[in-house]
XYZ file of C-alpha atoms in Angstrom:
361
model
C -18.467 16.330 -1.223
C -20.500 16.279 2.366
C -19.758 14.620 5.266
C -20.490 11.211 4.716
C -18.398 11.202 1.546
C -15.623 12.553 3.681
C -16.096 10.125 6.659
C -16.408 7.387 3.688
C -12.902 8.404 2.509
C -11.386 8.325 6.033
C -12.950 4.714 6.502
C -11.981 3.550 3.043
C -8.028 4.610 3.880
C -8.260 3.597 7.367
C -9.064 -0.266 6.083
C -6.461 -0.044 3.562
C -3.842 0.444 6.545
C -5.690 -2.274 7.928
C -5.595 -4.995 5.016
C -3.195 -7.545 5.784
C -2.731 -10.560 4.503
C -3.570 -13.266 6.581
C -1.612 -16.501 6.718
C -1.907 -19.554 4.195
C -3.761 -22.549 2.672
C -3.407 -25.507 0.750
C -4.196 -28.651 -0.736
C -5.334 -32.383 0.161
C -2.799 -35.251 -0.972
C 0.156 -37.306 0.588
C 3.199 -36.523 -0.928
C 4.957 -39.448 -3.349
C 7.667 -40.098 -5.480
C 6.929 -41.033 -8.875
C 6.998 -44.907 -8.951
C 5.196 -47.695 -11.412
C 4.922 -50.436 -9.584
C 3.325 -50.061 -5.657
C 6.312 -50.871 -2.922
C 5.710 -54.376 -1.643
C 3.541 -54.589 1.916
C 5.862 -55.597 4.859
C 4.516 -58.231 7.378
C 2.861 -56.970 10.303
C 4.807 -56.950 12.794
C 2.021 -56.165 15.730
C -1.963 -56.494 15.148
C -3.058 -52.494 13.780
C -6.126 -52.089 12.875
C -7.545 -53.595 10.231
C -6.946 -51.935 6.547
C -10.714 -51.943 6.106
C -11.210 -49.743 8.335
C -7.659 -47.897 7.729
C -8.686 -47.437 4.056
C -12.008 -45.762 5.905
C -10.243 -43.618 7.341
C -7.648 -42.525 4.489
C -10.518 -41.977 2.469
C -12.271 -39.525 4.630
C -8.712 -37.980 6.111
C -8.975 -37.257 1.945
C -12.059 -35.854 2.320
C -11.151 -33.432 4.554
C -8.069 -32.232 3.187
C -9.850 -31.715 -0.448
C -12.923 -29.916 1.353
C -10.025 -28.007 2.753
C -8.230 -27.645 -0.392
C -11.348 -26.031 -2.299
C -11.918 -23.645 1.341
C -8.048 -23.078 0.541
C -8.670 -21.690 -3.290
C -11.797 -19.748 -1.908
C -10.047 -17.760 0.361
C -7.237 -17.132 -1.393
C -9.156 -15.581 -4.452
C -11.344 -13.394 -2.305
C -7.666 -12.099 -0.507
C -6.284 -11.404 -4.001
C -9.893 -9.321 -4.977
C -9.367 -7.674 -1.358
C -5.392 -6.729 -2.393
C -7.038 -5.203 -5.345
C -10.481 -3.317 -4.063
C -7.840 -1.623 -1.756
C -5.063 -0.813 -4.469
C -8.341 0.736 -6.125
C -9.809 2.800 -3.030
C -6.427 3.937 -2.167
C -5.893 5.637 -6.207
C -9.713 6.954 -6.035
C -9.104 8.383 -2.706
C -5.805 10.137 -4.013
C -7.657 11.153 -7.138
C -10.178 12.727 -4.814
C -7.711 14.730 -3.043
C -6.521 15.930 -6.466
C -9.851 17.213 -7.020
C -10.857 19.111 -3.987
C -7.625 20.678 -4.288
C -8.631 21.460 -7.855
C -11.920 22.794 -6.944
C -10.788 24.437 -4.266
C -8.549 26.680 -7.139
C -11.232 27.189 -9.098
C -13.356 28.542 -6.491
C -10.844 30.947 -5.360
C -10.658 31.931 -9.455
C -14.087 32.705 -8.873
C -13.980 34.445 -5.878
C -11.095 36.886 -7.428
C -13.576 37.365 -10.005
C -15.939 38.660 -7.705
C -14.216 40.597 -6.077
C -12.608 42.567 -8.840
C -16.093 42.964 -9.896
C -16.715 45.124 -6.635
C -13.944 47.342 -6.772
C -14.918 48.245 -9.764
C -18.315 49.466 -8.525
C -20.365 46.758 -9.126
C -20.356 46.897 -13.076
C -19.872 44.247 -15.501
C -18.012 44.699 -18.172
C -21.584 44.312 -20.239
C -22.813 47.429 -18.388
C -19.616 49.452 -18.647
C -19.764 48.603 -22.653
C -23.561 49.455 -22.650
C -22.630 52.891 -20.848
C -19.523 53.754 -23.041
C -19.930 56.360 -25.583
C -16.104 56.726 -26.966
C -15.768 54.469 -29.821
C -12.114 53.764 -28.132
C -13.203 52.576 -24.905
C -16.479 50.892 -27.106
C -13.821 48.800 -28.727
C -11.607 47.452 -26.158
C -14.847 47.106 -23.826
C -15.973 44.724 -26.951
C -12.819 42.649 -26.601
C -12.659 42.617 -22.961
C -16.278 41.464 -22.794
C -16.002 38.510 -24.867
C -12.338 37.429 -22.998
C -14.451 37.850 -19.964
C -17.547 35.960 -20.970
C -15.451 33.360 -22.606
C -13.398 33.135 -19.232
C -16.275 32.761 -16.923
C -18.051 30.381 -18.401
C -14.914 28.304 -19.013
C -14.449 28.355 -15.355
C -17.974 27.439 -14.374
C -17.511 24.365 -16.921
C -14.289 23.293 -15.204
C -15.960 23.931 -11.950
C -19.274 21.691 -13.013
C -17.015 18.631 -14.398
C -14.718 18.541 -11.026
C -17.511 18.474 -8.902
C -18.829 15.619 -11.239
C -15.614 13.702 -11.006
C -15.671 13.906 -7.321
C -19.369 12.466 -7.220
C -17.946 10.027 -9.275
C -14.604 9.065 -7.282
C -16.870 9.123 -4.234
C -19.534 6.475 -5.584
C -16.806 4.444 -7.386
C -15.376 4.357 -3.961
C -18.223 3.502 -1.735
C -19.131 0.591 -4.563
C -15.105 -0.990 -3.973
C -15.413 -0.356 -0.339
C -19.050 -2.554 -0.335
C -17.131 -4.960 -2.283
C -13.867 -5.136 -0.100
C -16.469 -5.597 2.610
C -18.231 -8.615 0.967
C -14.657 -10.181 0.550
C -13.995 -10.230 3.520
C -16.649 -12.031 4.946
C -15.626 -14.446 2.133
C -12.271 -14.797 3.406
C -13.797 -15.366 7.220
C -16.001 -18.002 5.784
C -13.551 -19.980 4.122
C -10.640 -19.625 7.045
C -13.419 -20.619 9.426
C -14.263 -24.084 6.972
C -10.215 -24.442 6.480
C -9.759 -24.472 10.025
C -12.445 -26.838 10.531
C -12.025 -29.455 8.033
C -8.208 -29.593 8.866
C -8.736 -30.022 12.797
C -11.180 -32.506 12.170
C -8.768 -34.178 9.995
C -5.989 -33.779 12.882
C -8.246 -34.912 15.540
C -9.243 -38.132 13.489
C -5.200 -39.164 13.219
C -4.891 -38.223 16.812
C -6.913 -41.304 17.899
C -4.823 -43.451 15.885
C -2.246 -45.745 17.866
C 1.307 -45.165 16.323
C 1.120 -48.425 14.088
C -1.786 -47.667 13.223
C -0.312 -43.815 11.403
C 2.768 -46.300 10.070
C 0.142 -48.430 8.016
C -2.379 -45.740 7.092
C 1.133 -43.726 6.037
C 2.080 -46.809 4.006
C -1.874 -47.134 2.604
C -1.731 -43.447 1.324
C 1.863 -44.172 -0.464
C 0.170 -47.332 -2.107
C -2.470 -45.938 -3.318
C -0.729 -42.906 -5.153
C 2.000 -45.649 -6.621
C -0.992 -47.316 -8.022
C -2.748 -44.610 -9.135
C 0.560 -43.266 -10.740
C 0.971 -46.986 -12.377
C -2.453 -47.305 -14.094
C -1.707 -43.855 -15.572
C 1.456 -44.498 -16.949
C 0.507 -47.563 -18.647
C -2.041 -45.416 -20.075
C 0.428 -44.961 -21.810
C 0.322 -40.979 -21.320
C 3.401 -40.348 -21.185
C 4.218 -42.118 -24.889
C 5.974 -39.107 -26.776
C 6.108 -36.941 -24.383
C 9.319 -35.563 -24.609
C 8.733 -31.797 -24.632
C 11.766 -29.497 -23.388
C 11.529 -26.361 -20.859
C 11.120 -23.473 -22.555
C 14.193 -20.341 -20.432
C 11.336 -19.335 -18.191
C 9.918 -23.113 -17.250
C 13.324 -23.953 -16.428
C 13.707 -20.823 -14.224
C 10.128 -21.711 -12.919
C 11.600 -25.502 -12.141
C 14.691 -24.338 -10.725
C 12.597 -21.932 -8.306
C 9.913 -24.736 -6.885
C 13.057 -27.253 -6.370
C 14.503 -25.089 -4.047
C 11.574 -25.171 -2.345
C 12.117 -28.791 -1.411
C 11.556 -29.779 2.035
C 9.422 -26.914 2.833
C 6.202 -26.988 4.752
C 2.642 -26.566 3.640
C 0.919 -24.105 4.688
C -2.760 -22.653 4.176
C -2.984 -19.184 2.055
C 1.425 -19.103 2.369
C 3.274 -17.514 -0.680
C 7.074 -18.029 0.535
C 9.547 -17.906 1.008
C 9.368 -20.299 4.276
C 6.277 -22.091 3.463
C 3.532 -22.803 0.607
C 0.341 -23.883 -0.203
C -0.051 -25.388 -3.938
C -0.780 -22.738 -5.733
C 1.427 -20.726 -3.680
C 4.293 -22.087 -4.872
C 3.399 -22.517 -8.359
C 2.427 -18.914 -8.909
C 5.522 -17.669 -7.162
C 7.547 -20.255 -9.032
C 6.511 -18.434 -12.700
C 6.792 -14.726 -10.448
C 10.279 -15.768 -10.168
C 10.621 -16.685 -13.746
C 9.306 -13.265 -14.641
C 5.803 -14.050 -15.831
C 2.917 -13.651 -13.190
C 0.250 -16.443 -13.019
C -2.942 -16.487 -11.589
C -2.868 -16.733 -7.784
C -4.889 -19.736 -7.247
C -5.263 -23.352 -8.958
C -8.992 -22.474 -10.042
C -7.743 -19.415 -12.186
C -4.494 -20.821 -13.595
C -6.921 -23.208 -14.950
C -9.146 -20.566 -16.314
C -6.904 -18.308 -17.766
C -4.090 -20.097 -18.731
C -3.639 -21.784 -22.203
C -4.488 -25.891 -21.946
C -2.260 -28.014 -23.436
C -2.608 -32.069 -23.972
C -0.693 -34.233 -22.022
C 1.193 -35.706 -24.756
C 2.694 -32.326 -25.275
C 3.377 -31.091 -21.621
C 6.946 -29.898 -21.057
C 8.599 -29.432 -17.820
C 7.325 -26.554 -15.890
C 3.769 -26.520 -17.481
C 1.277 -26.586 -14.538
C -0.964 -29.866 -13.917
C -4.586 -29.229 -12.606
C -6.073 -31.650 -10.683
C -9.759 -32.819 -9.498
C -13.037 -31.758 -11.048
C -12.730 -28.691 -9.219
C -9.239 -27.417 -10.118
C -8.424 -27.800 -6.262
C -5.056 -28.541 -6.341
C -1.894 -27.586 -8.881
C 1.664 -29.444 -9.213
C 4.919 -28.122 -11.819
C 5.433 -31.105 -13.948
C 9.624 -31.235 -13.909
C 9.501 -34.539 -16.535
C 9.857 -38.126 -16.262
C 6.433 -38.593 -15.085
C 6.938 -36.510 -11.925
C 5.631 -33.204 -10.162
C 6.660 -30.854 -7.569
C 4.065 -29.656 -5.169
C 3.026 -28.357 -1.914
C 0.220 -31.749 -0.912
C -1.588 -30.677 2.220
C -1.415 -29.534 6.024
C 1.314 -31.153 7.459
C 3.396 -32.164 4.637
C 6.301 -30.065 2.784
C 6.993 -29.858 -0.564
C 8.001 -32.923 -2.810
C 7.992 -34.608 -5.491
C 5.265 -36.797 -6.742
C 4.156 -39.078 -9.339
C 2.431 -36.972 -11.584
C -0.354 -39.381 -12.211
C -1.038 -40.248 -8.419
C -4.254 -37.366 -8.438
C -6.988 -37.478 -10.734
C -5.606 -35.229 -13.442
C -7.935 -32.214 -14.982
C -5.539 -31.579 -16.983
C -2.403 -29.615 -18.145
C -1.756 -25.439 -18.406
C 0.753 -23.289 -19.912
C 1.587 -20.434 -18.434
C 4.251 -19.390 -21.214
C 2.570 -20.071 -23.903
């Protein structure tokens, strides 16, 4: 392998060194308990803005945190293809040590070869057969021929393929470094948009007076009690009665200690979480590994209907699979919301459901 395969190699394990993971993301939704009728609006008590123009704002400070949310998911699948480009450079590079050292061997094979060759004056053992006239010597000249063609071209075979396995290390290498490469830029892209949606979001609740953050705090808890109320008399949760399977409960048991801790963007544990975070280290826990972000537990994990969720089955939410809560029964989630929020509990029903996975199944 030249040069640039070599300097390739020294790149490709001095980014692996480098790969860190950077910290967390997250999702876009105030935090509830599960309730069906909305909590009754107290009189105001000073003159806040107007809930016109509240609502306004709650509906873009949603806005921002979903846009964030989706960034969130981005970012966190192009950091789990970056854990695993590396994993892959790191075996190919070790698998290209193990074959220069290989080759190496067989050139010094052929090297011995050569050099037994001139001690013994130059002659092959085709010439010394050719030049033998004693039927002895004819014989075992015969026999030492063959071993020695049969050798030689045995080694020049096992010479050929190694060199072609290091070609093909080397290429297979340069083709996961391009694409660690692309997924990073990824990852910049969507940290930069995270970043800004959620300081535009902090920067529009800054200007608020404090009032003002008490009602549009009371608006958001409204309107997820009355989302959660039309769903359940939807009726969806008629029949639903479905018990943890050993693992959902260990899943369950995992995300409720979690309680109380804070959302973060891209965060895993154990002090802090984004949604998918803490659902995917939930089932970890449990001993069965889920997809890393909301988008692929939806893709790859078994759907279930509503009516037959069970408690610690994972609930996907928006069009876009932005954001994931652990049902736990009676009508309720845990989940990590959104920047500045920790993990609760939550009426499963206050999001617009996608709909329901198994990871278990």
């Amino acid at each position: 392998m030249g040069s640039g395969k070599r300097g390739l190699l020294t790149a490709a394990l001095t980014v692996i060194c480098a790969v860190t993971v950077l910290s967390a993301p997250g999702t876009a939704f105030a935090a509830v308990e599960p309730a069906r009728t909305p909590p009754s609006t107290p009189a105001p008590t000073a003159t806040p803005a107007p809930s016109k123009d509240l609502e306004e704002v709650r509906a873009k400070l949603d806005k921002l945190y979903h846009d964030a949310a989706v960034a969130t998911d981005a970012y966190n699948a192009a950091e789990e293809k970056a854990k695993k480009q590396s994993a892959e450079i790191v075996a190919l590079a070790k698998k290209i040590v193990e074959g220069r050292q290989k080759l190496e061997k067989l050139k010094d094979q052929a090297g011995a070869a050569a050099r037994d060759q001139y001690r013994t004056g130059g002659l092959s053992d085709t010439a010394r057969f050719l030049l033998s006239d004693d039927p002895g010597q004819f014989l075992d000249g015969a026999g030492r021929m063959l071993q020695g063609q049969q050798a030689a071209k045995k080694l020049m075979t096992e010479k050929a393929r190694t060199q072609q396995e290091l070609q093909q290390y080397a290429d297979d290498a340069a083709a996961r470094w391009e694409e660690l490469e692309a997924n990073r830029k990824a990852k910049d892209a969507a940290k930069k948009k995270i970043e800004k949606q959620i300081d535009a979001a902090e920067k529009l609740q800054s200007r608020l007076e404090k009032k003002e953050k008490e009602r549009l705090a009371e608006l958001e808890r409204e309107a997820a009690a009355k989302a959660q109320t039309a769903w359940l008399d939807t009726g969806a949760l008629q029949g639903v009665h479905g018990k943890a399977s050993s693992r959902g409960e260990m899943a369950v048991k995992y995300a409720t200690r979690q309680l109380g801790k804070p959302y973060v963007w891209g965060a895993e544990g154990p002090d802090s979480f984004d949604c998918s975070g803490l659902t995917s280290q939930a089932w970890a826990a449990a001993g069965h590994p889920v997809p890393r972000t909301s988008q692929e537990q939806w893709k790859q994990l078994r759907r279930v209907d509503v009516k037959d969720m069970r408690p610690g089955d994972l609930i996907i939410y928006f069009d876009d699979a932005s954001h994931v809560g652990m049902y736990i029964g009676d009508g309720a989630i845990i989940h990590a919301p959104r920047p500045g929020r920790t993990v609760t509990i939550a009426g499963a029903g206050s999001m617009p459901i996608l709909g329901v996975v198994r990871p278990d199944a």
